[in-house]
GROMACS .gro file of C-alpha atoms in nm:
model
  189
    1UNK     CA    1  -2.155  -2.541   0.837
    2UNK     CA    2  -1.893  -2.475   1.014
    3UNK     CA    3  -1.844  -2.100   1.174
    4UNK     CA    4  -1.545  -1.934   1.209
    5UNK     CA    5  -1.498  -1.608   1.371
    6UNK     CA    6  -1.152  -1.345   1.445
    7UNK     CA    7  -1.160  -1.164   1.762
    8UNK     CA    8  -0.937  -0.934   1.721
    9UNK     CA    9  -0.926  -0.907   2.120
   10UNK     CA   10  -0.776  -1.185   2.121
   11UNK     CA   11  -0.566  -1.182   1.806
   12UNK     CA   12  -0.368  -0.904   2.019
   13UNK     CA   13  -0.317  -1.064   2.314
   14UNK     CA   14  -0.230  -1.373   2.216
   15UNK     CA   15   0.114  -1.478   2.261
   16UNK     CA   16   0.236  -1.390   1.846
   17UNK     CA   17   0.270  -1.063   1.921
   18UNK     CA   18   0.266  -0.809   2.171
   19UNK     CA   19  -0.050  -0.586   2.186
   20UNK     CA   20   0.199  -0.270   2.130
   21UNK     CA   21   0.368  -0.437   1.839
   22UNK     CA   22  -0.014  -0.525   1.701
   23UNK     CA   23  -0.111  -0.157   1.750
   24UNK     CA   24   0.179  -0.039   1.577
   25UNK     CA   25   0.096  -0.309   1.248
   26UNK     CA   26  -0.256  -0.205   1.275
   27UNK     CA   27  -0.169   0.186   1.301
   28UNK     CA   28   0.095   0.077   1.007
   29UNK     CA   29  -0.117  -0.093   0.804
   30UNK     CA   30  -0.347   0.190   0.849
   31UNK     CA   31  -0.040   0.413   0.694
   32UNK     CA   32   0.023   0.159   0.405
   33UNK     CA   33  -0.334   0.177   0.324
   34UNK     CA   34  -0.348   0.586   0.246
   35UNK     CA   35  -0.003   0.516   0.105
   36UNK     CA   36  -0.120   0.239  -0.131
   37UNK     CA   37  -0.365   0.514  -0.241
   38UNK     CA   38  -0.108   0.790  -0.328
   39UNK     CA   39   0.123   0.516  -0.517
   40UNK     CA   40  -0.170   0.399  -0.702
   41UNK     CA   41  -0.341   0.727  -0.801
   42UNK     CA   42  -0.008   0.804  -0.912
   43UNK     CA   43   0.051   0.483  -1.102
   44UNK     CA   44  -0.258   0.542  -1.250
   45UNK     CA   45  -0.240   0.896  -1.364
   46UNK     CA   46   0.123   0.854  -1.524
   47UNK     CA   47   0.114   0.525  -1.612
   48UNK     CA   48  -0.082   0.699  -1.967
   49UNK     CA   49   0.206   0.882  -2.039
   50UNK     CA   50   0.492   0.712  -1.873
   51UNK     CA   51   0.652   0.331  -1.914
   52UNK     CA   52   0.483   0.124  -1.631
   53UNK     CA   53   0.800   0.062  -1.490
   54UNK     CA   54   0.841   0.457  -1.464
   55UNK     CA   55   0.464   0.559  -1.299
   56UNK     CA   56   0.539   0.231  -1.054
   57UNK     CA   57   0.830   0.405  -0.951
   58UNK     CA   58   0.733   0.740  -0.928
   59UNK     CA   59   0.415   0.640  -0.699
   60UNK     CA   60   0.639   0.475  -0.499
   61UNK     CA   61   0.873   0.789  -0.418
   62UNK     CA   62   0.555   1.027  -0.342
   63UNK     CA   63   0.388   0.746  -0.096
   64UNK     CA   64   0.724   0.657   0.048
   65UNK     CA   65   0.691   1.061   0.117
   66UNK     CA   66   0.379   1.047   0.305
   67UNK     CA   67   0.457   0.710   0.428
   68UNK     CA   68   0.776   0.821   0.632
   69UNK     CA   69   0.610   1.114   0.797
   70UNK     CA   70   0.348   0.929   0.881
   71UNK     CA   71   0.477   0.632   1.011
   72UNK     CA   72   0.745   0.815   1.228
   73UNK     CA   73   0.505   1.037   1.393
   74UNK     CA   74   0.257   0.813   1.425
   75UNK     CA   75   0.327   0.472   1.453
   76UNK     CA   76   0.616   0.475   1.570
   77UNK     CA   77   0.533   0.776   1.761
   78UNK     CA   78   0.892   0.903   1.736
   79UNK     CA   79   0.848   1.325   1.880
   80UNK     CA   80   1.140   1.529   1.696
   81UNK     CA   81   1.229   1.617   2.056
   82UNK     CA   82   1.365   1.294   2.083
   83UNK     CA   83   1.599   1.286   1.818
   84UNK     CA   84   1.875   1.499   1.762
   85UNK     CA   85   2.008   1.587   1.373
   86UNK     CA   86   2.212   1.265   1.388
   87UNK     CA   87   1.950   1.050   1.480
   88UNK     CA   88   1.691   1.168   1.237
   89UNK     CA   89   1.963   1.159   1.008
   90UNK     CA   90   2.049   0.814   1.077
   91UNK     CA   91   1.644   0.704   1.081
   92UNK     CA   92   1.569   0.905   0.786
   93UNK     CA   93   1.896   0.694   0.593
   94UNK     CA   94   1.779   0.375   0.738
   95UNK     CA   95   1.435   0.466   0.561
   96UNK     CA   96   1.546   0.508   0.281
   97UNK     CA   97   1.790   0.246   0.243
   98UNK     CA   98   1.468  -0.001   0.352
   99UNK     CA   99   1.254   0.170   0.100
  100UNK     CA  100   1.534   0.177  -0.185
  101UNK     CA  101   1.555  -0.213  -0.098
  102UNK     CA  102   1.153  -0.286  -0.065
  103UNK     CA  103   1.050  -0.032  -0.361
  104UNK     CA  104   1.262  -0.208  -0.632
  105UNK     CA  105   1.142  -0.548  -0.468
  106UNK     CA  106   0.825  -0.384  -0.529
  107UNK     CA  107   0.864  -0.215  -0.906
  108UNK     CA  108   0.997  -0.609  -0.989
  109UNK     CA  109   0.673  -0.789  -0.864
  110UNK     CA  110   0.473  -0.554  -1.021
  111UNK     CA  111   0.652  -0.647  -1.342
  112UNK     CA  112   0.680  -0.984  -1.289
  113UNK     CA  113   0.293  -1.004  -1.213
  114UNK     CA  114   0.219  -0.815  -1.511
  115UNK     CA  115   0.385  -1.044  -1.724
  116UNK     CA  116   0.170  -1.318  -1.545
  117UNK     CA  117  -0.169  -1.222  -1.549
  118UNK     CA  118  -0.351  -1.177  -1.867
  119UNK     CA  119  -0.418  -0.865  -2.006
  120UNK     CA  120  -0.787  -0.818  -1.891
  121UNK     CA  121  -0.995  -0.516  -1.809
  122UNK     CA  122  -1.291  -0.465  -1.654
  123UNK     CA  123  -1.575  -0.217  -1.778
  124UNK     CA  124  -1.916  -0.113  -1.662
  125UNK     CA  125  -2.134   0.044  -1.933
  126UNK     CA  126  -2.469   0.201  -2.007
  127UNK     CA  127  -2.731   0.078  -2.288
  128UNK     CA  128  -2.898   0.364  -2.360
  129UNK     CA  129  -3.223   0.277  -2.527
  130UNK     CA  130  -3.295   0.526  -2.862
  131UNK     CA  131  -3.661   0.595  -2.989
  132UNK     CA  132  -3.812   0.282  -3.128
  133UNK     CA  133  -3.519   0.056  -3.031
  134UNK     CA  134  -3.743  -0.116  -2.746
  135UNK     CA  135  -3.982  -0.208  -3.013
  136UNK     CA  136  -3.747  -0.337  -3.294
  137UNK     CA  137  -3.545  -0.477  -3.015
  138UNK     CA  138  -3.190  -0.314  -3.098
  139UNK     CA  139  -2.964  -0.218  -2.875
  140UNK     CA  140  -2.899   0.181  -2.906
  141UNK     CA  141  -2.546   0.368  -2.779
  142UNK     CA  142  -2.326   0.197  -2.525
  143UNK     CA  143  -2.150   0.426  -2.325
  144UNK     CA  144  -1.806   0.314  -2.124
  145UNK     CA  145  -1.894   0.422  -1.714
  146UNK     CA  146  -1.640   0.258  -1.541
  147UNK     CA  147  -1.269   0.077  -1.668
  148UNK     CA  148  -1.068  -0.055  -1.449
  149UNK     CA  149  -0.678  -0.283  -1.594
  150UNK     CA  150  -0.754  -0.620  -1.393
  151UNK     CA  151  -0.425  -0.730  -1.454
  152UNK     CA  152  -0.234  -0.373  -1.318
  153UNK     CA  153  -0.469  -0.403  -1.031
  154UNK     CA  154  -0.372  -0.741  -0.899
  155UNK     CA  155  -0.006  -0.666  -0.962
  156UNK     CA  156  -0.022  -0.365  -0.788
  157UNK     CA  157  -0.210  -0.558  -0.493
  158UNK     CA  158   0.059  -0.828  -0.480
  159UNK     CA  159   0.340  -0.594  -0.495
  160UNK     CA  160   0.192  -0.397  -0.249
  161UNK     CA  161   0.175  -0.684   0.018
  162UNK     CA  162   0.544  -0.822  -0.037
  163UNK     CA  163   0.612  -0.448   0.006
  164UNK     CA  164   0.436  -0.446   0.331
  165UNK     CA  165   0.568  -0.710   0.433
  166UNK     CA  166   0.954  -0.598   0.358
  167UNK     CA  167   0.867  -0.277   0.547
  168UNK     CA  168   0.717  -0.292   0.870
  169UNK     CA  169   0.977  -0.600   0.922
  170UNK     CA  170   1.282  -0.326   0.842
  171UNK     CA  171   1.092  -0.030   1.079
  172UNK     CA  172   1.037  -0.265   1.315
  173UNK     CA  173   1.371  -0.455   1.363
  174UNK     CA  174   1.608  -0.169   1.218
  175UNK     CA  175   1.502   0.120   1.134
  176UNK     CA  176   1.306   0.227   1.462
  177UNK     CA  177   1.426  -0.089   1.623
  178UNK     CA  178   1.735   0.043   1.802
  179UNK     CA  179   1.601   0.347   1.990
  180UNK     CA  180   1.472   0.393   2.317
  181UNK     CA  181   1.147   0.511   2.209
  182UNK     CA  182   1.063   0.221   2.009
  183UNK     CA  183   1.154  -0.003   2.300
  184UNK     CA  184   0.868   0.168   2.505
  185UNK     CA  185   0.656   0.156   2.216
  186UNK     CA  186   0.724  -0.246   2.237
  187UNK     CA  187   0.861  -0.250   1.920
  188UNK     CA  188   1.169  -0.493   2.035
  189UNK     CA  189   0.897  -0.740   2.162
   0.00000   0.00000   0.00000
């Protein structure tokens, strides 16, 4: 049996990416994880009342707002004082254009995966014995504790991975890639 280990420090110092890009990607991933939870919460909550494509689009919209604020000021370390109103508006415009593109691709990927995957549900049930049932070898009542639609879960995960790749590259190379501050943070590495 061969044991494979992953040395994160070696990965960060490798010639594939600079350490600053690795740190930016790590922050981007954490922000994305939080945004994913926001997206997933809105999507699952609204899919009960709305068509899946609309619920997914709404989840992306709410998550995009959270994502923009956190990525601008934490991931790419942009300070309000570094950005005049013109640059801030230009950055926001590029960000929204990028997210409109990736959001459309995200929704399309989600719908494609929902059509591709079987309609399965994972349930966690509790079997409650009733008096006399144990001796008679009968099941008592069954109470559902938890259920998750597997197709929705995998569709959202796939759509998120696709969107994440588009968004990181778009932010690194286009949205924040043109400013002096982003060059100082290793964004153009």
